[in-house]
Short mmCIF file of C-alpha atoms in Angstrom, two decimals:
data_model
loop_
_atom_site.label_atom_id
_atom_site.label_comp_id
_atom_site.label_asym_id
_atom_site.label_seq_id
_atom_site.Cartn_x
_atom_site.Cartn_y
_atom_site.Cartn_z
CA MET A 1 214.22 85.84 193.09
CA LYS A 2 210.79 87.46 193.06
CA LYS A 3 210.42 90.39 195.44
CA LEU A 4 207.35 92.05 196.93
CA LEU A 5 207.16 95.38 198.73
CA VAL A 6 204.20 95.78 201.08
CA VAL A 7 203.24 99.34 202.05
CA VAL A 8 201.04 99.09 205.14
CA ASP A 9 198.24 101.60 205.77
CA MET A 10 199.96 104.78 204.56
CA GLN A 11 196.61 106.56 204.70
CA ASN A 12 195.76 110.11 205.70
CA ASP A 13 194.13 109.16 209.01
CA PHE A 14 197.29 107.34 210.15
CA VAL A 15 199.66 110.07 209.03
CA SER A 16 198.00 113.46 209.53
CA GLY A 17 194.43 112.59 210.54
CA SER A 18 192.63 111.20 213.56
CA LEU A 19 195.42 108.73 214.44
CA GLY A 20 198.33 110.60 212.86
CA SER A 21 201.69 111.38 214.43
CA GLU A 22 204.92 113.22 213.74
CA ALA A 23 206.69 109.87 213.40
CA ALA A 24 204.24 108.81 210.68
CA LYS A 25 204.67 112.12 208.87
CA ASN A 26 208.44 111.66 209.03
CA ALA A 27 208.17 108.12 207.62
CA VAL A 28 206.48 109.25 204.38
CA GLY A 29 209.72 110.31 202.69
CA GLU A 30 211.45 107.07 203.73
CA VAL A 31 208.55 105.04 202.33
CA LYS A 32 208.72 106.93 199.04
CA ARG A 33 212.49 106.30 198.76
CA LEU A 34 212.01 102.63 199.63
CA ILE A 35 209.34 102.21 196.95
CA ALA A 36 211.65 103.77 194.34
CA ARG A 37 214.56 101.53 195.38
CA GLU A 38 212.52 98.33 195.49
CA ARG A 39 210.78 98.98 192.17
CA ALA A 40 214.14 99.76 190.55
CA GLN A 41 215.21 96.29 191.69
CA GLY A 42 212.13 94.74 190.04
CA ALA A 43 209.93 94.31 193.10
CA ASP A 44 206.17 94.14 192.79
CA ALA A 45 204.24 96.45 195.11
CA ALA A 46 201.19 95.97 197.30
CA PHE A 47 199.41 98.44 199.54
CA THR A 48 197.11 97.61 202.42
CA LEU A 49 194.23 99.94 203.19
CA ASP A 50 192.66 99.92 206.61
CA THR A 51 188.97 100.09 205.72
CA HIS A 52 185.98 100.59 207.97
CA GLY A 53 182.26 101.02 207.37
CA GLU A 54 179.56 102.91 209.19
CA ASP A 55 179.22 99.99 211.63
CA TYR A 56 182.76 100.60 212.99
CA ALA A 57 181.53 101.50 216.48
CA ASP A 58 179.77 98.12 216.67
CA THR A 59 182.90 96.10 215.85
CA GLN A 60 185.36 94.76 218.40
CA GLU A 61 188.03 97.14 217.11
CA GLY A 62 185.59 100.04 217.30
CA ARG A 63 184.75 99.25 220.91
CA LEU A 64 188.43 98.91 221.88
CA LEU A 65 189.64 101.85 219.78
CA PRO A 66 186.70 104.27 219.68
CA VAL A 67 188.32 106.64 217.18
CA ARG A 68 186.67 106.74 213.77
CA HIS A 69 189.36 106.34 211.15
CA CYS A 70 189.84 105.13 207.59
CA MET A 71 186.13 105.17 206.86
CA ARG A 72 185.71 103.88 203.29
CA ASN A 73 185.64 106.62 200.64
CA THR A 74 186.56 109.47 203.00
CA ALA A 75 189.63 111.72 202.79
CA GLY A 76 191.13 109.92 205.80
CA TRP A 77 190.85 106.55 204.02
CA ASN A 78 192.89 107.71 201.02
CA VAL A 79 196.58 107.01 200.58
CA VAL A 80 198.67 110.05 201.56
CA PRO A 81 199.12 112.45 198.63
CA GLU A 82 202.89 111.89 198.45
CA LEU A 83 202.33 108.20 197.69
CA VAL A 84 199.19 108.19 195.53
CA SER A 85 201.20 107.95 192.30
CA GLU A 86 203.06 104.95 193.77
CA THR A 87 199.83 102.94 193.89
CA GLU A 88 199.85 102.81 190.09
CA GLY A 89 200.60 99.23 189.09
CA ALA A 90 200.37 98.04 192.69
CA VAL A 91 197.86 95.59 194.13
CA LEU A 92 195.63 97.12 196.82
CA PHE A 93 194.19 95.09 199.68
CA GLU A 94 191.40 96.51 201.82
CA LYS A 95 191.36 95.05 205.32
CA GLU A 96 188.89 95.45 208.16
CA THR A 97 191.43 94.92 210.90
CA PHE A 98 195.14 94.59 211.49
CA ALA A 99 196.33 92.02 208.94
CA SER A 100 195.22 90.94 205.48
CA VAL A 101 194.74 87.25 204.82
CA GLN A 102 194.22 88.14 201.14
CA LEU A 103 197.69 89.73 201.07
CA ALA A 104 199.25 86.63 202.64
CA GLU A 105 197.47 84.35 200.16
CA TYR A 106 198.60 86.59 197.28
CA ALA A 107 202.23 86.47 198.49
CA LYS A 108 202.14 82.69 198.89
CA LYS A 109 200.59 82.13 195.47
CA GLY A 110 203.06 84.60 193.92
CA GLY A 111 206.07 82.62 195.13
CA TYR A 112 207.93 85.65 196.45
CA GLY A 113 211.34 84.81 197.88
CA GLU A 114 211.69 88.18 199.57
CA ILE A 115 208.95 90.36 201.07
CA THR A 116 209.73 93.77 202.54
CA LEU A 117 207.25 95.72 204.65
CA CYS A 118 207.03 99.37 205.61
CA GLY A 119 204.31 101.69 206.91
CA VAL A 120 202.20 102.24 210.00
CA CYS A 121 201.72 101.34 212.73
CA THR A 122 204.79 99.20 213.42
CA ASP A 123 203.29 97.78 216.60
CA ILE A 124 199.86 96.99 215.18
CA CYS A 125 199.41 96.50 211.45
CA VAL A 126 203.04 96.14 210.32
CA VAL A 127 203.83 93.44 212.89
CA SER A 128 200.48 91.69 212.23
CA ASN A 129 201.07 91.53 208.48
CA ALA A 130 204.72 90.51 208.91
CA MET A 131 203.75 87.61 211.19
CA LEU A 132 200.95 86.50 208.88
CA LEU A 133 203.29 86.62 205.88
CA LYS A 134 205.87 84.58 207.85
CA ALA A 135 203.18 81.97 208.57
CA PHE A 136 201.99 81.79 204.96
CA CYS A 137 205.48 82.04 203.40
CA PRO A 138 207.84 80.42 205.95
CA GLU A 139 210.74 80.05 203.50
CA SER A 140 210.53 83.62 202.20
CA ALA A 141 212.83 86.26 203.62
CA ILE A 142 210.44 88.60 205.43
CA LYS A 143 211.99 92.02 206.04
CA VAL A 144 210.86 95.22 207.71
CA ALA A 145 212.40 98.57 206.78
CA ALA A 146 212.44 100.13 210.26
CA ARG A 147 213.15 103.71 209.13
CA ALA A 148 210.16 103.52 206.79
CA CYS A 149 207.83 102.59 209.66
CA ALA A 150 206.23 104.47 212.54
CA GLY A 151 204.68 103.03 215.66
CA THR A 152 202.06 104.37 218.03
CA ASN A 153 205.01 105.62 220.09
CA ARG A 154 208.78 105.12 220.16
CA GLU A 155 208.69 102.36 222.80
CA ASN A 156 206.01 100.35 221.01
CA HIS A 157 207.87 100.73 217.70
CA ALA A 158 211.05 99.32 219.29
CA ALA A 159 209.15 96.49 221.01
CA ALA A 160 207.46 95.46 217.75
CA LEU A 161 210.80 95.42 215.93
CA GLN A 162 212.27 93.21 218.68
CA THR A 163 209.28 90.86 218.57
CA MET A 164 209.69 90.48 214.82
CA ARG A 165 213.44 89.81 215.19
CA CYS A 166 212.58 87.00 217.61
CA CYS A 167 210.34 85.50 214.92
CA GLN A 168 213.09 85.45 212.27
CA ILE A 169 211.91 88.58 210.50
CA ILE A 170 214.83 90.63 209.25
CA ILE A 171 214.88 94.22 210.50
CA GLU A 172 216.73 96.59 208.19
#
């Protein structure tokens, strides 16, 4: 069975930058271990990159979350240093908002029987991508590695995991 690992938005601004948190910092090691395990089992890897332009303040997201983050080609936009080497051989998907349609199309076309997600934020981009992947690949086992994720806070992390469970996404 073909496997895909999706690393969601493990970028400096979400870990140690403008929207960073201790939980996100703590997830980095878990993400690195998960990547090693999944690749050892033959999984392909994909990374999503939250990507904004200078017009961010004029977008709906920018008006609702007025914190500049992940501005294309800035230090905050880059993958965290601990994971940069893991992007080698992976497919990267830039996305302007929470989920990537291009990622979902890629997964569907690739015929992946199992798709595992990790990253940040559990309650925004991880859940959005998991639900989109479930819609595009309804017969694939969609999994989320909870210890390799971080939410905007503990309660939102738990709520997102429960929401995904209700939608037949496997929480590991």
